[in-house]
Amino acid sequence: MKLYSAAGTCATAMHIVLEWIGKPYEVEHLDFMAMKSAEYLKINGSGVVPTLVDGDLILPEGMAILLHLVDQNSAANIGPAHGTPERVDLHKWLVYISGTLHPYFWPYFMPQRFTTDENGLEAVKAAAQLLVGKALTHIDQHLEGKHWMVGDAKSVADAFLYPMANWAYGFDVPTSEYKNVDRIIRKLAADPAVLIVHAAQGNSPKVNVEG
Ligand SMILES: N[C@@H](CCC(=O)N[C@@H](CS)C(=O)NCC(=O)O)C(=O)O
């Protein structure tokens, strides 16, 4: 398997999951220019990371990659089996992270894509922070009294939450204010697989796991 990723991005989640699975894989870290190259656009028409290549399968879209990895690696315990209530819950939370939490960050990182007013960039970023806060509040409430996002075991949903919760540690209302989210992210930040991924990316968890 080969994952196309970029340091610090949502593709961090898929890289963590590949580490959890423990089968041989390769990662190529792309910069912004490489994501828009003609060669990469052939496998990911949106010019974004992640993309997973698994044999003949070329799979863009983070959530699709996570579900593919769960289904192909049932022994790895990275997600519940089909036909269980936990599996339904997994779908629900992956959709929420992919379709709501993740897009709420885009105006923060790319405000110029969300306004034609060059004086309005800071306002767009401020609005993004409010939306992210709304989503993190929702996830925080869900996590009250729970060890992990879905069922009673670590899963791809926790890995998906990880990079995004990390992005918000520097926000006006930081991730550390969402006590249940912070608790899960601290556990993940100390996970050996997550540390391997950070080392490969040349960065560190945003959360201070000692604190
Ligand atoms: N719908 C895609 C979105 C992926 C995405 O937005 N990736 C970001 C990194 S977190 C990216 O590559 N952005 C580059 C760009 O938007 O030009 C997915 O869920 O995989």
PDB file of C-alpha atoms and ligand atoms in Angstrom:
ATOM      1  CA  MET A   1       0.000   0.000   0.000  1.00  0.00           C
ATOM      2  CA  LYS A   2       1.113   3.541  -0.654  1.00  0.00           C
ATOM      3  CA  LEU A   3      -0.314   6.637   1.005  1.00  0.00           C
ATOM      4  CA  TYR A   4       0.091  10.103  -0.455  1.00  0.00           C
ATOM      5  CA  SER A   5       0.109  12.466   2.512  1.00  0.00           C
ATOM      6  CA  ALA A   6       1.375  15.857   3.629  1.00  0.00           C
ATOM      7  CA  ALA A   7       2.758  16.737   7.036  1.00  0.00           C
ATOM      8  CA  GLY A   8       0.203  18.092   9.477  1.00  0.00           C
ATOM      9  CA  THR A   9      -2.808  17.470   7.236  1.00  0.00           C
ATOM     10  CA  CYS A  10      -5.897  15.274   7.574  1.00  0.00           C
ATOM     11  CA  ALA A  11      -3.885  12.511   5.860  1.00  0.00           C
ATOM     12  CA  THR A  12      -2.095  12.114   9.201  1.00  0.00           C
ATOM     13  CA  ALA A  13      -5.135  10.041  10.227  1.00  0.00           C
ATOM     14  CA  MET A  14      -4.666   7.502   7.432  1.00  0.00           C
ATOM     15  CA  HIS A  15      -0.954   7.284   8.186  1.00  0.00           C
ATOM     16  CA  ILE A  16      -1.734   6.516  11.853  1.00  0.00           C
ATOM     17  CA  VAL A  17      -4.167   3.790  10.797  1.00  0.00           C
ATOM     18  CA  LEU A  18      -1.575   2.194   8.492  1.00  0.00           C
ATOM     19  CA  GLU A  19       0.771   2.056  11.485  1.00  0.00           C
ATOM     20  CA  TRP A  20      -1.955   0.447  13.619  1.00  0.00           C
ATOM     21  CA  ILE A  21      -2.535  -2.200  10.920  1.00  0.00           C
ATOM     22  CA  GLY A  22       1.151  -3.082  10.905  1.00  0.00           C
ATOM     23  CA  LYS A  23       1.416  -4.308   7.295  1.00  0.00           C
ATOM     24  CA  PRO A  24       4.183  -2.953   5.039  1.00  0.00           C
ATOM     25  CA  TYR A  25       3.319   0.395   3.479  1.00  0.00           C
ATOM     26  CA  GLU A  26       4.988   3.387   1.938  1.00  0.00           C
ATOM     27  CA  VAL A  27       4.219   7.079   2.448  1.00  0.00           C
ATOM     28  CA  GLU A  28       5.041   9.934   0.110  1.00  0.00           C
ATOM     29  CA  HIS A  29       4.761  13.414   1.584  1.00  0.00           C
ATOM     30  CA  LEU A  30       3.673  15.979  -0.996  1.00  0.00           C
ATOM     31  CA  ASP A  31       3.999  19.723  -0.862  1.00  0.00           C
ATOM     32  CA  PHE A  32       1.264  22.046  -2.156  1.00  0.00           C
ATOM     33  CA  MET A  33       2.807  22.259  -5.655  1.00  0.00           C
ATOM     34  CA  ALA A  34       3.110  18.480  -5.950  1.00  0.00           C
ATOM     35  CA  MET A  35      -0.587  18.091  -5.021  1.00  0.00           C
ATOM     36  CA  LYS A  36      -1.492  20.219  -8.050  1.00  0.00           C
ATOM     37  CA  SER A  37       0.943  18.512 -10.470  1.00  0.00           C
ATOM     38  CA  ALA A  38      -0.468  16.848 -13.608  1.00  0.00           C
ATOM     39  CA  GLU A  39       0.932  13.521 -12.435  1.00  0.00           C
ATOM     40  CA  TYR A  40      -0.816  13.620  -9.034  1.00  0.00           C
ATOM     41  CA  LEU A  41      -4.071  14.990 -10.486  1.00  0.00           C
ATOM     42  CA  LYS A  42      -4.342  11.727 -12.457  1.00  0.00           C
ATOM     43  CA  ILE A  43      -4.849   9.814  -9.193  1.00  0.00           C
ATOM     44  CA  ASN A  44      -6.580  12.550  -7.184  1.00  0.00           C
ATOM     45  CA  GLY A  45      -8.592  14.881  -9.393  1.00  0.00           C
ATOM     46  CA  SER A  46      -9.158  17.309  -6.496  1.00  0.00           C
ATOM     47  CA  GLY A  47      -5.420  17.826  -6.012  1.00  0.00           C
ATOM     48  CA  VAL A  48      -5.589  17.137  -2.288  1.00  0.00           C
ATOM     49  CA  VAL A  49      -4.260  14.539   0.142  1.00  0.00           C
ATOM     50  CA  PRO A  50      -4.878  11.774   1.074  1.00  0.00           C
ATOM     51  CA  THR A  51      -4.833   9.201  -1.686  1.00  0.00           C
ATOM     52  CA  LEU A  52      -4.296   5.508  -0.978  1.00  0.00           C
ATOM     53  CA  VAL A  53      -3.001   3.122  -3.609  1.00  0.00           C
ATOM     54  CA  ASP A  54      -3.746  -0.473  -2.626  1.00  0.00           C
ATOM     55  CA  GLY A  55      -2.848  -2.857  -5.436  1.00  0.00           C
ATOM     56  CA  ASP A  56      -4.990  -1.839  -8.410  1.00  0.00           C
ATOM     57  CA  LEU A  57      -7.208   0.380  -6.261  1.00  0.00           C
ATOM     58  CA  ILE A  58      -6.548   4.125  -6.347  1.00  0.00           C
ATOM     59  CA  LEU A  59      -8.640   5.669  -3.593  1.00  0.00           C
ATOM     60  CA  PRO A  60      -8.921   9.395  -2.796  1.00  0.00           C
ATOM     61  CA  GLU A  61     -11.171  10.744   0.027  1.00  0.00           C
ATOM     62  CA  GLY A  62     -10.088  10.193   3.606  1.00  0.00           C
ATOM     63  CA  MET A  63     -13.311   8.653   4.874  1.00  0.00           C
ATOM     64  CA  ALA A  64     -13.426   6.120   2.009  1.00  0.00           C
ATOM     65  CA  ILE A  65      -9.812   5.196   2.738  1.00  0.00           C
ATOM     66  CA  LEU A  66     -10.539   4.642   6.436  1.00  0.00           C
ATOM     67  CA  LEU A  67     -13.540   2.405   5.722  1.00  0.00           C
ATOM     68  CA  HIS A  68     -11.555   0.460   3.126  1.00  0.00           C
ATOM     69  CA  LEU A  69      -8.779  -0.123   5.655  1.00  0.00           C
ATOM     70  CA  VAL A  70     -11.266  -1.276   8.327  1.00  0.00           C
ATOM     71  CA  ASP A  71     -12.914  -3.727   5.904  1.00  0.00           C
ATOM     72  CA  GLN A  72      -9.641  -5.123   4.577  1.00  0.00           C
ATOM     73  CA  ASN A  73      -8.075  -5.565   8.007  1.00  0.00           C
ATOM     74  CA  SER A  74     -10.668  -7.047  10.333  1.00  0.00           C
ATOM     75  CA  ALA A  75      -7.958  -8.592  12.530  1.00  0.00           C
ATOM     76  CA  ALA A  76      -6.441  -5.166  13.244  1.00  0.00           C
ATOM     77  CA  ASN A  77      -9.351  -4.045  15.467  1.00  0.00           C
ATOM     78  CA  ILE A  78      -9.512  -0.586  13.971  1.00  0.00           C
ATOM     79  CA  GLY A  79     -13.279  -0.465  13.585  1.00  0.00           C
ATOM     80  CA  PRO A  80     -16.423  -2.444  14.403  1.00  0.00           C
ATOM     81  CA  ALA A  81     -17.833  -5.177  12.190  1.00  0.00           C
ATOM     82  CA  HIS A  82     -20.700  -4.654   9.748  1.00  0.00           C
ATOM     83  CA  GLY A  83     -24.138  -5.333  11.177  1.00  0.00           C
ATOM     84  CA  THR A  84     -23.378  -4.022  14.664  1.00  0.00           C
ATOM     85  CA  PRO A  85     -24.754  -0.819  16.226  1.00  0.00           C
ATOM     86  CA  GLU A  86     -21.148   0.314  16.709  1.00  0.00           C
ATOM     87  CA  ARG A  87     -20.564   0.104  12.949  1.00  0.00           C
ATOM     88  CA  VAL A  88     -23.532   2.408  12.359  1.00  0.00           C
ATOM     89  CA  ASP A  89     -22.032   4.767  14.922  1.00  0.00           C
ATOM     90  CA  LEU A  90     -18.684   4.611  13.140  1.00  0.00           C
ATOM     91  CA  HIS A  91     -20.316   5.700   9.881  1.00  0.00           C
ATOM     92  CA  LYS A  92     -22.116   8.531  11.655  1.00  0.00           C
ATOM     93  CA  TRP A  93     -18.955   9.938  13.225  1.00  0.00           C
ATOM     94  CA  LEU A  94     -16.781   9.514  10.138  1.00  0.00           C
ATOM     95  CA  VAL A  95     -19.386  11.422   8.143  1.00  0.00           C
ATOM     96  CA  TYR A  96     -19.514  14.127  10.817  1.00  0.00           C
ATOM     97  CA  ILE A  97     -15.740  14.526  10.902  1.00  0.00           C
ATOM     98  CA  SER A  98     -15.390  14.413   7.120  1.00  0.00           C
ATOM     99  CA  GLY A  99     -18.438  16.455   6.204  1.00  0.00           C
ATOM    100  CA  THR A 100     -18.728  18.957   9.038  1.00  0.00           C
ATOM    101  CA  LEU A 101     -15.659  19.311  11.277  1.00  0.00           C
ATOM    102  CA  HIS A 102     -13.080  19.157   8.479  1.00  0.00           C
ATOM    103  CA  PRO A 103     -14.747  21.703   6.144  1.00  0.00           C
ATOM    104  CA  TYR A 104     -15.177  24.110   9.080  1.00  0.00           C
ATOM    105  CA  PHE A 105     -11.376  24.448   9.116  1.00  0.00           C
ATOM    106  CA  TRP A 106     -11.013  25.305   5.443  1.00  0.00           C
ATOM    107  CA  PRO A 107     -11.940  29.013   5.788  1.00  0.00           C
ATOM    108  CA  TYR A 108      -9.383  29.232   8.616  1.00  0.00           C
ATOM    109  CA  PHE A 109      -6.510  27.802   6.581  1.00  0.00           C
ATOM    110  CA  MET A 110      -7.592  29.158   3.172  1.00  0.00           C
ATOM    111  CA  PRO A 111      -9.657  32.316   3.909  1.00  0.00           C
ATOM    112  CA  GLN A 112      -8.896  33.698   0.440  1.00  0.00           C
ATOM    113  CA  ARG A 113     -11.063  30.924  -1.041  1.00  0.00           C
ATOM    114  CA  PHE A 114     -14.083  32.101   0.954  1.00  0.00           C
ATOM    115  CA  THR A 115     -14.199  35.817   0.243  1.00  0.00           C
ATOM    116  CA  THR A 116     -13.351  38.144  -2.607  1.00  0.00           C
ATOM    117  CA  ASP A 117     -12.734  40.926  -0.073  1.00  0.00           C
ATOM    118  CA  GLU A 118      -9.019  41.001   0.651  1.00  0.00           C
ATOM    119  CA  ASN A 119      -9.735  43.024   3.796  1.00  0.00           C
ATOM    120  CA  GLY A 120     -12.155  40.385   4.994  1.00  0.00           C
ATOM    121  CA  LEU A 121      -9.722  37.518   5.540  1.00  0.00           C
ATOM    122  CA  GLU A 122      -9.480  37.895   9.324  1.00  0.00           C
ATOM    123  CA  ALA A 123     -13.271  37.941   9.631  1.00  0.00           C
ATOM    124  CA  VAL A 124     -13.496  34.721   7.631  1.00  0.00           C
ATOM    125  CA  LYS A 125     -10.906  33.090   9.909  1.00  0.00           C
ATOM    126  CA  ALA A 126     -12.808  34.261  12.990  1.00  0.00           C
ATOM    127  CA  ALA A 127     -16.044  32.780  11.635  1.00  0.00           C
ATOM    128  CA  ALA A 128     -14.229  29.489  10.964  1.00  0.00           C
ATOM    129  CA  GLN A 129     -13.060  29.373  14.574  1.00  0.00           C
ATOM    130  CA  LEU A 130     -16.664  29.755  15.751  1.00  0.00           C
ATOM    131  CA  LEU A 131     -17.828  26.913  13.499  1.00  0.00           C
ATOM    132  CA  VAL A 132     -15.004  24.651  14.649  1.00  0.00           C
ATOM    133  CA  GLY A 133     -15.957  25.469  18.239  1.00  0.00           C
ATOM    134  CA  LYS A 134     -19.526  24.396  17.532  1.00  0.00           C
ATOM    135  CA  ALA A 135     -18.368  21.046  16.106  1.00  0.00           C
ATOM    136  CA  LEU A 136     -15.860  20.411  18.903  1.00  0.00           C
ATOM    137  CA  THR A 137     -18.581  21.140  21.469  1.00  0.00           C
ATOM    138  CA  HIS A 138     -20.786  18.534  19.808  1.00  0.00           C
ATOM    139  CA  ILE A 139     -17.995  15.930  19.812  1.00  0.00           C
ATOM    140  CA  ASP A 140     -17.015  16.828  23.374  1.00  0.00           C
ATOM    141  CA  GLN A 141     -20.566  16.207  24.578  1.00  0.00           C
ATOM    142  CA  HIS A 142     -20.616  12.860  22.778  1.00  0.00           C
ATOM    143  CA  LEU A 143     -17.342  11.857  24.460  1.00  0.00           C
ATOM    144  CA  GLU A 144     -18.580  12.546  28.001  1.00  0.00           C
ATOM    145  CA  GLY A 145     -18.000   9.327  29.974  1.00  0.00           C
ATOM    146  CA  LYS A 146     -16.551   7.532  26.923  1.00  0.00           C
ATOM    147  CA  HIS A 147     -13.058   6.172  26.353  1.00  0.00           C
ATOM    148  CA  TRP A 148     -13.116   6.493  22.550  1.00  0.00           C
ATOM    149  CA  MET A 149     -15.296   7.918  19.774  1.00  0.00           C
ATOM    150  CA  VAL A 150     -17.081   4.649  18.925  1.00  0.00           C
ATOM    151  CA  GLY A 151     -17.925   1.720  21.207  1.00  0.00           C
ATOM    152  CA  ASP A 152     -15.311   0.856  23.762  1.00  0.00           C
ATOM    153  CA  ALA A 153     -12.245   0.556  21.528  1.00  0.00           C
ATOM    154  CA  LYS A 154      -9.863   2.803  19.656  1.00  0.00           C
ATOM    155  CA  SER A 155     -10.888   3.055  15.990  1.00  0.00           C
ATOM    156  CA  VAL A 156     -10.309   4.933  12.770  1.00  0.00           C
ATOM    157  CA  ALA A 157     -12.751   7.581  14.069  1.00  0.00           C
ATOM    158  CA  ASP A 158     -10.258   8.547  16.788  1.00  0.00           C
ATOM    159  CA  ALA A 159      -7.450   8.689  14.232  1.00  0.00           C
ATOM    160  CA  PHE A 160      -9.615  10.940  12.018  1.00  0.00           C
ATOM    161  CA  LEU A 161     -10.315  13.298  14.906  1.00  0.00           C
ATOM    162  CA  TYR A 162      -6.633  13.493  15.846  1.00  0.00           C
ATOM    163  CA  PRO A 163      -5.175  15.883  13.218  1.00  0.00           C
ATOM    164  CA  MET A 164      -8.200  18.170  13.319  1.00  0.00           C
ATOM    165  CA  ALA A 165      -8.274  18.460  17.092  1.00  0.00           C
ATOM    166  CA  ASN A 166      -4.541  19.179  16.906  1.00  0.00           C
ATOM    167  CA  TRP A 167      -5.132  22.086  14.508  1.00  0.00           C
ATOM    168  CA  ALA A 168      -7.382  23.810  17.041  1.00  0.00           C
ATOM    169  CA  TYR A 169      -4.926  23.807  19.965  1.00  0.00           C
ATOM    170  CA  GLY A 170      -3.836  27.280  18.845  1.00  0.00           C
ATOM    171  CA  PHE A 171      -7.372  28.660  18.459  1.00  0.00           C
ATOM    172  CA  ASP A 172      -8.882  31.405  20.639  1.00  0.00           C
ATOM    173  CA  VAL A 173     -10.886  28.642  22.327  1.00  0.00           C
ATOM    174  CA  PRO A 174      -8.247  25.901  22.171  1.00  0.00           C
ATOM    175  CA  THR A 175      -8.884  22.154  22.027  1.00  0.00           C
ATOM    176  CA  SER A 176      -7.668  21.941  25.643  1.00  0.00           C
ATOM    177  CA  GLU A 177     -10.956  23.668  26.634  1.00  0.00           C
ATOM    178  CA  TYR A 178     -12.925  20.695  25.306  1.00  0.00           C
ATOM    179  CA  LYS A 179     -12.001  18.382  28.154  1.00  0.00           C
ATOM    180  CA  ASN A 180     -13.221  15.109  26.661  1.00  0.00           C
ATOM    181  CA  VAL A 181     -11.711  15.775  23.232  1.00  0.00           C
ATOM    182  CA  ASP A 182      -8.461  16.829  24.911  1.00  0.00           C
ATOM    183  CA  ARG A 183      -8.435  13.602  26.957  1.00  0.00           C
ATOM    184  CA  ILE A 184      -8.688  11.438  23.808  1.00  0.00           C
ATOM    185  CA  ILE A 185      -6.093  13.484  21.924  1.00  0.00           C
ATOM    186  CA  ARG A 186      -3.642  13.198  24.847  1.00  0.00           C
ATOM    187  CA  LYS A 187      -4.025   9.410  24.809  1.00  0.00           C
ATOM    188  CA  LEU A 188      -3.411   9.343  21.061  1.00  0.00           C
ATOM    189  CA  ALA A 189      -0.447  11.703  21.309  1.00  0.00           C
ATOM    190  CA  ALA A 190       1.251   9.124  23.526  1.00  0.00           C
ATOM    191  CA  ASP A 191       0.399   6.194  21.198  1.00  0.00           C
ATOM    192  CA  PRO A 192       3.601   4.691  19.696  1.00  0.00           C
ATOM    193  CA  ALA A 193       2.042   4.608  16.213  1.00  0.00           C
ATOM    194  CA  VAL A 194       1.166   8.294  16.418  1.00  0.00           C
ATOM    195  CA  LEU A 195       4.704   9.138  17.537  1.00  0.00           C
ATOM    196  CA  ILE A 196       6.102   7.209  14.538  1.00  0.00           C
ATOM    197  CA  VAL A 197       3.866   9.254  12.228  1.00  0.00           C
ATOM    198  CA  HIS A 198       4.980  12.541  13.812  1.00  0.00           C
ATOM    199  CA  ALA A 199       8.615  11.497  13.431  1.00  0.00           C
ATOM    200  CA  ALA A 200       8.039  10.682   9.745  1.00  0.00           C
ATOM    201  CA  GLN A 201       6.434  14.116   9.298  1.00  0.00           C
ATOM    202  CA  GLY A 202       9.197  15.916  11.223  1.00  0.00           C
ATOM    203  CA  ASN A 203       6.758  17.463  13.724  1.00  0.00           C
ATOM    204  CA  SER A 204       5.339  16.844  17.207  1.00  0.00           C
ATOM    205  CA  PRO A 205       1.909  16.561  18.821  1.00  0.00           C
ATOM    206  CA  LYS A 206       0.438  19.995  19.553  1.00  0.00           C
ATOM    207  CA  VAL A 207      -0.738  18.814  22.941  1.00  0.00           C
ATOM    208  CA  ASN A 208       1.820  18.562  25.730  1.00  0.00           C
ATOM    209  CA  VAL A 209       1.286  14.978  26.842  1.00  0.00           C
ATOM    210  CA  GLU A 210       3.121  15.652  30.102  1.00  0.00           C
ATOM    211  CA  GLY A 211       0.727  18.437  31.020  1.00  0.00           C
TER     212      GLY A 211
HETATM  213  N1  LIG B   1     -12.626  15.637   0.549  1.00  0.00           N
HETATM  214  C1  LIG B   1     -11.225  15.407   0.778  1.00  0.00           C
HETATM  215  C2  LIG B   1     -10.596  16.694   1.305  1.00  0.00           C
HETATM  216  C3  LIG B   1      -9.134  16.499   1.611  1.00  0.00           C
HETATM  217  C4  LIG B   1      -8.461  17.820   1.976  1.00  0.00           C
HETATM  218  O1  LIG B   1      -9.093  18.875   2.092  1.00  0.00           O
HETATM  219  N2  LIG B   1      -7.152  17.739   2.164  1.00  0.00           N
HETATM  220  C5  LIG B   1      -6.392  18.933   2.472  1.00  0.00           C
HETATM  221  C6  LIG B   1      -5.391  18.669   3.586  1.00  0.00           C
HETATM  222  S1  LIG B   1      -6.201  18.426   5.149  1.00  0.00           S
HETATM  223  C7  LIG B   1      -5.601  19.343   1.239  1.00  0.00           C
HETATM  224  O2  LIG B   1      -4.930  18.523   0.647  1.00  0.00           O
HETATM  225  N3  LIG B   1      -5.714  20.624   0.868  1.00  0.00           N
HETATM  226  C8  LIG B   1      -5.034  21.153  -0.266  1.00  0.00           C
HETATM  227  C9  LIG B   1      -5.932  22.108  -1.003  1.00  0.00           C
HETATM  228  O3  LIG B   1      -7.089  22.300  -0.573  1.00  0.00           O
HETATM  229  O4  LIG B   1      -5.488  22.667  -1.993  1.00  0.00           O
HETATM  230  C10 LIG B   1     -11.048  14.276   1.798  1.00  0.00           C
HETATM  231  O5  LIG B   1     -11.832  14.184   2.741  1.00  0.00           O
HETATM  232  O6  LIG B   1     -10.093  13.477   1.620  1.00  0.00           O
END
